[in-house]
Short mmCIF file of C-alpha atoms and ligand atoms in Angstrom, two decimals:
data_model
loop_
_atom_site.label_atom_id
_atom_site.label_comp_id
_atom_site.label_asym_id
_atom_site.label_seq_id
_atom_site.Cartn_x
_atom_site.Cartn_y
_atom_site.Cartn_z
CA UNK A 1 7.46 12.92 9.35
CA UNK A 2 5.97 9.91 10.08
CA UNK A 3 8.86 7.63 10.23
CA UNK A 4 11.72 10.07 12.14
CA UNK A 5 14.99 8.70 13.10
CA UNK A 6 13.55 5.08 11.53
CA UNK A 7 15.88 2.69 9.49
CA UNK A 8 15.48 0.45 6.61
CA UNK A 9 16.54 -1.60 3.81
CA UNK A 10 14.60 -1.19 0.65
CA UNK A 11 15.31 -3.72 -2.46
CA UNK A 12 15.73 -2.36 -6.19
CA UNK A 13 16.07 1.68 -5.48
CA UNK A 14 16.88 2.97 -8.38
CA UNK A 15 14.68 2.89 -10.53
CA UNK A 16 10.30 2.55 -10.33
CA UNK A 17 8.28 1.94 -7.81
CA UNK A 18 11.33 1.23 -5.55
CA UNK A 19 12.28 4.59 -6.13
CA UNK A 20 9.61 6.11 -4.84
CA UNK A 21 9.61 4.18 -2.08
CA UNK A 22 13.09 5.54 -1.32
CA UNK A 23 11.99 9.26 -1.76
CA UNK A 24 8.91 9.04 0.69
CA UNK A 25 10.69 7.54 3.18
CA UNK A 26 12.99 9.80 3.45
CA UNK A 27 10.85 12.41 2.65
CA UNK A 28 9.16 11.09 6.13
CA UNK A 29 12.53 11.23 8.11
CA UNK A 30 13.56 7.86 7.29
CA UNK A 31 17.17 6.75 6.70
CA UNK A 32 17.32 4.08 4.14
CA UNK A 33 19.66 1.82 2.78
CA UNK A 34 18.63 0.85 -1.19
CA UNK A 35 19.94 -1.66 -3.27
CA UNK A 36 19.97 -2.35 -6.85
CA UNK A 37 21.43 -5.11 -9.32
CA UNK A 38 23.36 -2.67 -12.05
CA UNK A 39 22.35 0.96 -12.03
CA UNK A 40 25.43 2.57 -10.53
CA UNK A 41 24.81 6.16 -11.87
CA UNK A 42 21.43 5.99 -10.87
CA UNK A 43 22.40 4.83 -7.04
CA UNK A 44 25.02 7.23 -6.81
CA UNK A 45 23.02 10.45 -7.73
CA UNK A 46 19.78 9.18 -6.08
CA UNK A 47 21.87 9.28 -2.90
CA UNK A 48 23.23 12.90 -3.25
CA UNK A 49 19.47 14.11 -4.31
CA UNK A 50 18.47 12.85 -1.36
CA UNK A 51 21.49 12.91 1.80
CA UNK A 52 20.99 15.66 3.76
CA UNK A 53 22.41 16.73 7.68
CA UNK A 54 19.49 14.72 9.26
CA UNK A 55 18.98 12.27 6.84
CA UNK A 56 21.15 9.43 5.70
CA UNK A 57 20.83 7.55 2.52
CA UNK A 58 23.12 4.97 0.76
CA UNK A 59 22.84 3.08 -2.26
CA UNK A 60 24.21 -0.37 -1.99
CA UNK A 61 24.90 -2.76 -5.48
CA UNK A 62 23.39 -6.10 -3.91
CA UNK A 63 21.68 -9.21 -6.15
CA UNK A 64 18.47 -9.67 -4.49
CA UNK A 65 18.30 -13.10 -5.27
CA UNK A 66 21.87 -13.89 -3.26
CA UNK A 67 21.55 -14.71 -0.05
CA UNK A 68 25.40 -13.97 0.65
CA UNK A 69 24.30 -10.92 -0.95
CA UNK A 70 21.61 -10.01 1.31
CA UNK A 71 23.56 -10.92 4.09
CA UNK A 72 25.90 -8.45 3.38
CA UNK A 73 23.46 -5.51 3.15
CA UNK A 74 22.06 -6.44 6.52
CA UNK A 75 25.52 -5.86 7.62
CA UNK A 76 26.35 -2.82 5.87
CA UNK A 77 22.91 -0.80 7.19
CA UNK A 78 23.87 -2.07 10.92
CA UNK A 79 27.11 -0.54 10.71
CA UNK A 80 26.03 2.54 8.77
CA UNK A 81 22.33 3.05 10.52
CA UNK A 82 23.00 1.43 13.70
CA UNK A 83 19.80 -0.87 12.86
CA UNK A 84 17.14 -2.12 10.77
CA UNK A 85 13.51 -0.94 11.33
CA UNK A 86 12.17 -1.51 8.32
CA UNK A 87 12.36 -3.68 4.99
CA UNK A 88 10.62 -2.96 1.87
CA UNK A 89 11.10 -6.12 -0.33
CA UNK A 90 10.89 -4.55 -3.92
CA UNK A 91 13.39 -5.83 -6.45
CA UNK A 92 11.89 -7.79 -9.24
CA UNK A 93 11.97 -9.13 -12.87
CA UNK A 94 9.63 -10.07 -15.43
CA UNK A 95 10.46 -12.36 -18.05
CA UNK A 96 7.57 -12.79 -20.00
CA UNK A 97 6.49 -15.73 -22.42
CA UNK A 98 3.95 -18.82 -23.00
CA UNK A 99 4.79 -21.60 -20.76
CA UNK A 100 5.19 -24.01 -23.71
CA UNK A 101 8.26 -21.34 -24.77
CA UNK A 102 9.21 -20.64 -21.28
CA UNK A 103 13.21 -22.10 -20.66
CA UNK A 104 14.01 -23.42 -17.10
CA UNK A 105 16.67 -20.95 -16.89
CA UNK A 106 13.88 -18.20 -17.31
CA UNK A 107 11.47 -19.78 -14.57
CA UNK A 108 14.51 -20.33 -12.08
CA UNK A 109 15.94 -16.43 -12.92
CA UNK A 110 12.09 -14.79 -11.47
CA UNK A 111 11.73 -17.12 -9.00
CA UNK A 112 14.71 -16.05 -7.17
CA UNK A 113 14.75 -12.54 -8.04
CA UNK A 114 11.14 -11.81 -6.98
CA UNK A 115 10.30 -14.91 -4.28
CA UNK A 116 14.11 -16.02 -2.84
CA UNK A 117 14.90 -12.30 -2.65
CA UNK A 118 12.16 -11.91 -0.35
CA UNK A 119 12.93 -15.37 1.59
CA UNK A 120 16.92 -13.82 1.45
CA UNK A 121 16.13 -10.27 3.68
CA UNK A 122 13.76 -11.31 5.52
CA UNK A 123 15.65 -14.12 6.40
CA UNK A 124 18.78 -11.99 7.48
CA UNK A 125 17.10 -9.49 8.74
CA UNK A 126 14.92 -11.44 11.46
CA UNK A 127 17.20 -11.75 13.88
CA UNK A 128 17.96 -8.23 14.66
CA UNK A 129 14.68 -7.21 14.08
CA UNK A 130 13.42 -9.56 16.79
CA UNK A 131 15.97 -9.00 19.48
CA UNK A 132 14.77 -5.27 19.39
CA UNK A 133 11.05 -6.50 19.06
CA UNK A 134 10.09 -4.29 16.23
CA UNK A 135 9.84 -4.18 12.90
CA UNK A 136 7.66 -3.93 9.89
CA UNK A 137 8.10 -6.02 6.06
CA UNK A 138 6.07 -4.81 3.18
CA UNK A 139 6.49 -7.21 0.26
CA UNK A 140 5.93 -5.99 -3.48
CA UNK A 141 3.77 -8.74 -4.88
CA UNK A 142 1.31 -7.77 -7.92
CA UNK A 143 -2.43 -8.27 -8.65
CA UNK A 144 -1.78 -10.96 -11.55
CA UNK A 145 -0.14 -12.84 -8.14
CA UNK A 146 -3.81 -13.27 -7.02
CA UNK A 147 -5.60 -13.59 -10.30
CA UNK A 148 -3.23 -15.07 -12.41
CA UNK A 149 -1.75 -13.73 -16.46
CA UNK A 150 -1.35 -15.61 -19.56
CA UNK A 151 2.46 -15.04 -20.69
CA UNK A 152 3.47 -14.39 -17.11
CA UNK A 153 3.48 -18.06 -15.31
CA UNK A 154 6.81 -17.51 -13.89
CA UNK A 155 6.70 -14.16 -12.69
CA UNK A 156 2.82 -14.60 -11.66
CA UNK A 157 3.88 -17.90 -9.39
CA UNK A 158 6.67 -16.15 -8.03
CA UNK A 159 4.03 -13.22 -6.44
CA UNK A 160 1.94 -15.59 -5.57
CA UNK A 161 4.69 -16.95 -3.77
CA UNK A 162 5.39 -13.67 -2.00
CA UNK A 163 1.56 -13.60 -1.00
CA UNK A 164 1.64 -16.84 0.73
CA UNK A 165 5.60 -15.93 2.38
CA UNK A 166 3.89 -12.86 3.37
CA UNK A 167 1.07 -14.33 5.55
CA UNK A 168 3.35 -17.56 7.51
CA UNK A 169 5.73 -14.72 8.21
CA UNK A 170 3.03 -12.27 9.76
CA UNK A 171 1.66 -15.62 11.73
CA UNK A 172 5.35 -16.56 12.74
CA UNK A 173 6.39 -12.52 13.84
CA UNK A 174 3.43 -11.37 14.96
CA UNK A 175 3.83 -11.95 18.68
CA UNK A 176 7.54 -10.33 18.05
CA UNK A 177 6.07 -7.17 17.08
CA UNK A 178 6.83 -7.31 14.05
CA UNK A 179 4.13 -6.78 10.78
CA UNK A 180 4.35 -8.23 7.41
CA UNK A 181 2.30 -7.24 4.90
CA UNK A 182 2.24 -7.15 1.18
CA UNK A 183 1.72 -4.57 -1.47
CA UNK A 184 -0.12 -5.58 -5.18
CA UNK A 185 0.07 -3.28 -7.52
CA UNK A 186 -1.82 -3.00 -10.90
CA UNK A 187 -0.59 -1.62 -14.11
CA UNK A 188 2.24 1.01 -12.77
CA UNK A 189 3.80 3.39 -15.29
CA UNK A 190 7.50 1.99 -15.03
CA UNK A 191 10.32 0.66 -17.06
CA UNK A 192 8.86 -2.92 -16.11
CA UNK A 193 5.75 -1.46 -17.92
CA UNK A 194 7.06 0.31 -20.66
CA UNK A 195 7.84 -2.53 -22.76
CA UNK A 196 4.42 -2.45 -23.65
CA UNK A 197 2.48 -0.64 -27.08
CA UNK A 198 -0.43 1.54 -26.76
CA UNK A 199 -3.11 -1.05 -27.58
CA UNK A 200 -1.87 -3.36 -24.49
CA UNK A 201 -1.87 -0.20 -22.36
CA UNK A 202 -5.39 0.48 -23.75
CA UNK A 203 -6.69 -3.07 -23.21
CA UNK A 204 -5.74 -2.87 -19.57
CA UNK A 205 -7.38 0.53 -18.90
CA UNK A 206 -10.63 -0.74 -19.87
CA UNK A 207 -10.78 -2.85 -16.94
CA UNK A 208 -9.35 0.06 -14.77
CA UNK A 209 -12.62 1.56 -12.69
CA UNK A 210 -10.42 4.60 -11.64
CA UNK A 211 -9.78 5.34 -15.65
CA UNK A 212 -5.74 5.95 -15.07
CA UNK A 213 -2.50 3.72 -14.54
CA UNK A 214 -0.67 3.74 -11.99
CA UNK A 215 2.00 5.86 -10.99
CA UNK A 216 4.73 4.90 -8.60
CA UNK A 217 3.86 7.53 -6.29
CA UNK A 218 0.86 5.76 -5.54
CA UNK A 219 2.05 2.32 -4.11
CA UNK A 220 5.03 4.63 -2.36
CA UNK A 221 2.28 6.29 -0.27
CA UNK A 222 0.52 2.63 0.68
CA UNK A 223 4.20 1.02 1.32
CA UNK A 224 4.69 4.47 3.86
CA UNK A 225 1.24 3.24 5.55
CA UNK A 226 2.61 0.07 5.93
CA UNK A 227 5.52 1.16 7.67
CA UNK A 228 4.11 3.29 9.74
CA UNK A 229 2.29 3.34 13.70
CA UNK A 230 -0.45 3.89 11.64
CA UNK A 231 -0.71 0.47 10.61
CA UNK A 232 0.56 -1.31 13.66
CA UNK A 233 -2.52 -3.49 13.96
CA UNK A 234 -2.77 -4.60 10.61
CA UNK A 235 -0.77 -7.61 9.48
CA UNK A 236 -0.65 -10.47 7.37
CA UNK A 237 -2.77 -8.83 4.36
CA UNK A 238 -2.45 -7.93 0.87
CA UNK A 239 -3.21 -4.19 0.04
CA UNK A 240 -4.48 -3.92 -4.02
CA UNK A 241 -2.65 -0.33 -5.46
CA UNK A 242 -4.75 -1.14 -9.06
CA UNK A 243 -7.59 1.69 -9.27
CA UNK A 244 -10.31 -1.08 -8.45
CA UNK A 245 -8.83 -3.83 -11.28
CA UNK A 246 -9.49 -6.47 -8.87
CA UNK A 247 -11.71 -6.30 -6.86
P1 LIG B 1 11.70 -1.51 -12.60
O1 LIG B 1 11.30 -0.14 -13.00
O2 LIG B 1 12.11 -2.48 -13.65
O3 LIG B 1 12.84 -1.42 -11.46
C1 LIG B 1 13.32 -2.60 -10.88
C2 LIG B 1 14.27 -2.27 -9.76
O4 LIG B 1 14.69 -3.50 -9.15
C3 LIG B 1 15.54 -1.57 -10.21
O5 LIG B 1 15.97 -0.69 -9.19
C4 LIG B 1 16.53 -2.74 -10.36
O6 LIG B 1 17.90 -2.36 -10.21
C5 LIG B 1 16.10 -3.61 -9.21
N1 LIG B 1 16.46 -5.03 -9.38
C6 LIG B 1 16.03 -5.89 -10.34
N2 LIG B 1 16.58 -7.10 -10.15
C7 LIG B 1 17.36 -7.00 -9.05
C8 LIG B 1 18.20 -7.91 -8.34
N3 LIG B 1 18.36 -9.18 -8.72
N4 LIG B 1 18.88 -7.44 -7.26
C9 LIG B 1 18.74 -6.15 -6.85
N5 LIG B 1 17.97 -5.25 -7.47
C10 LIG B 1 17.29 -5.68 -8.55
O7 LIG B 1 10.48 -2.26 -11.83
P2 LIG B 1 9.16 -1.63 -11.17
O8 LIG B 1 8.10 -1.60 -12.19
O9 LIG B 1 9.49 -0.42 -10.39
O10 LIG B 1 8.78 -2.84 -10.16
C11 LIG B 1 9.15 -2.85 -8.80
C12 LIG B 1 8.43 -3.99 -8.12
O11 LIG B 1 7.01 -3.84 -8.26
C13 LIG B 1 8.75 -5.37 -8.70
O12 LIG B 1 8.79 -6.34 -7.68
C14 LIG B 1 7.58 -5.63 -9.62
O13 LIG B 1 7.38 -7.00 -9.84
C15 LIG B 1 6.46 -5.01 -8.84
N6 LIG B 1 5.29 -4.65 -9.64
C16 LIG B 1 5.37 -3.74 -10.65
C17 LIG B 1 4.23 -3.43 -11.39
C18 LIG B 1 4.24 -2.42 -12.50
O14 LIG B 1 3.19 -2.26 -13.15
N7 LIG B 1 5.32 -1.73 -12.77
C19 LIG B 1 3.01 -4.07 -11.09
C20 LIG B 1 2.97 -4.99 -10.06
C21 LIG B 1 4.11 -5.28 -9.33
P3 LIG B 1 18.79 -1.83 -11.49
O15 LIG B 1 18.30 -0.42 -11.76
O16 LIG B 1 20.19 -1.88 -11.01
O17 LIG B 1 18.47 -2.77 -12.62
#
């Protein structure tokens, strides 16, 4: 129970690695307000698995990359929590091609799912996170933010976006007490992934020291460090969840 009685905001719940985000949390005592872009059924029975007497959930439909949006879900937790402790930035997108095929409308749709999303909650978040001078971000960025993927320019410039949002914000909150960190996975075993044929799967396990791909699970239980007093003097940093891929 190492977040009891805590509150937060976690982005793209229903399905993934947001998902198990959601479930450790609250698995840890934490309420949590999730949103997603579409999945309705999904929200609604994610929130009666998990609602219980001492723990509140809600799933709340929200487009990450609206800032009106955002605003809104801010609002709702406040009035249904009482606060915000915590934001996991999560939602993202991948809309994968070579650059020289890549449409503007395609570059501008990731960009402001996975980078203005995170620029959109943090941004309405900050102010009642600082008046109560605590809080703690964990951004979802990805290992091909830091080394870069052919096919991927757009989503790959967008989490290396998040990286660099992630480090002014920890230098800007830090004295607030409040961390920011970020969270790059590897290859995680998710829709987002599933897209893919054996031989790609293959081709990216052979550069996988730890010979396995990721589950979700496994960047839940970083993101619940994160969160955590167990992390309170770490800030600012980029935690790899890839089983050694870059290293
Ligand atoms: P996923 O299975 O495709 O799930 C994406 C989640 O985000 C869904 O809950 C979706 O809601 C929500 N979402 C998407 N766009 C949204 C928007 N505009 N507004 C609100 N919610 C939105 O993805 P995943 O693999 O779990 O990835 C989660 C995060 O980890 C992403 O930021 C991704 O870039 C990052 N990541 C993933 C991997 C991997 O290998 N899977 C690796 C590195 C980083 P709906 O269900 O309503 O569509």
């Amino acid at each position: 129970m190492k977040l009891l009685n805590k509150r937060a905001i976690v982005t793209g719940g229903t399905r993934g690695i947001g998902k198990a985000i959601v479930k450790e949390l609250v698995n840890n005592g934490c309420n949590v307000v999730f949103t997603y872009f579409s999945s309705d059924e999904s929200a609604h029975s994610l929130e009666k698995e998990l609602s219980n007497d001492s723990v509140k959930v809600f799933g709340f439909k929200a487009d990450a990359s609206s800032f009106a949006a955002a605003d809104e879900t801010v609002k709702f937790t406040i009035e249904k929590l009482g606060g915000v402790d915590i934001l996991v930035n999560n939602a993202g997108i991948t809309k994968d091609t070579l650059m020289l095929r890549m449409s503007e409308n395609d570059f501008d749709l990731v960009i402001n799912s996975n980078l203005k999303s995170v620029f959109n909650y943090t941004k309405a978040i900050l102010k009642p996170m600082i008046a109560q001078r605590f809080g703690k971000i964990v951004n979802i960025s990805s290992v091909v933010g830091i080394v870069g993927n052919p096919g991927q320019a757009n989503y790959v410039a967008s989490k290396a976006g998040v990286i660099g949002l992630t480090k002014s914000n920890a230098k800007e909150l830090a004295s607030r007490n409040i961390n920011v960190n970020a969270v790059a996975p590897g290859f995680i075993e998710t829709d987002m992934t599933d897209k893919m044929n054996d031989q790609q799967k293959e081709a990216i396990l052979s550069n996988v020291p730890i010979k396995r791909l990721g589950k979700p699970e496994d960047v839940a239980k970083t993101v619940l460090f994160l969160c955590s007093n167990d992390s309170d003097y770490i800030t600012g940093q980029v935690l790899t969840v890839d089983g050694g891929m870059v290293m």
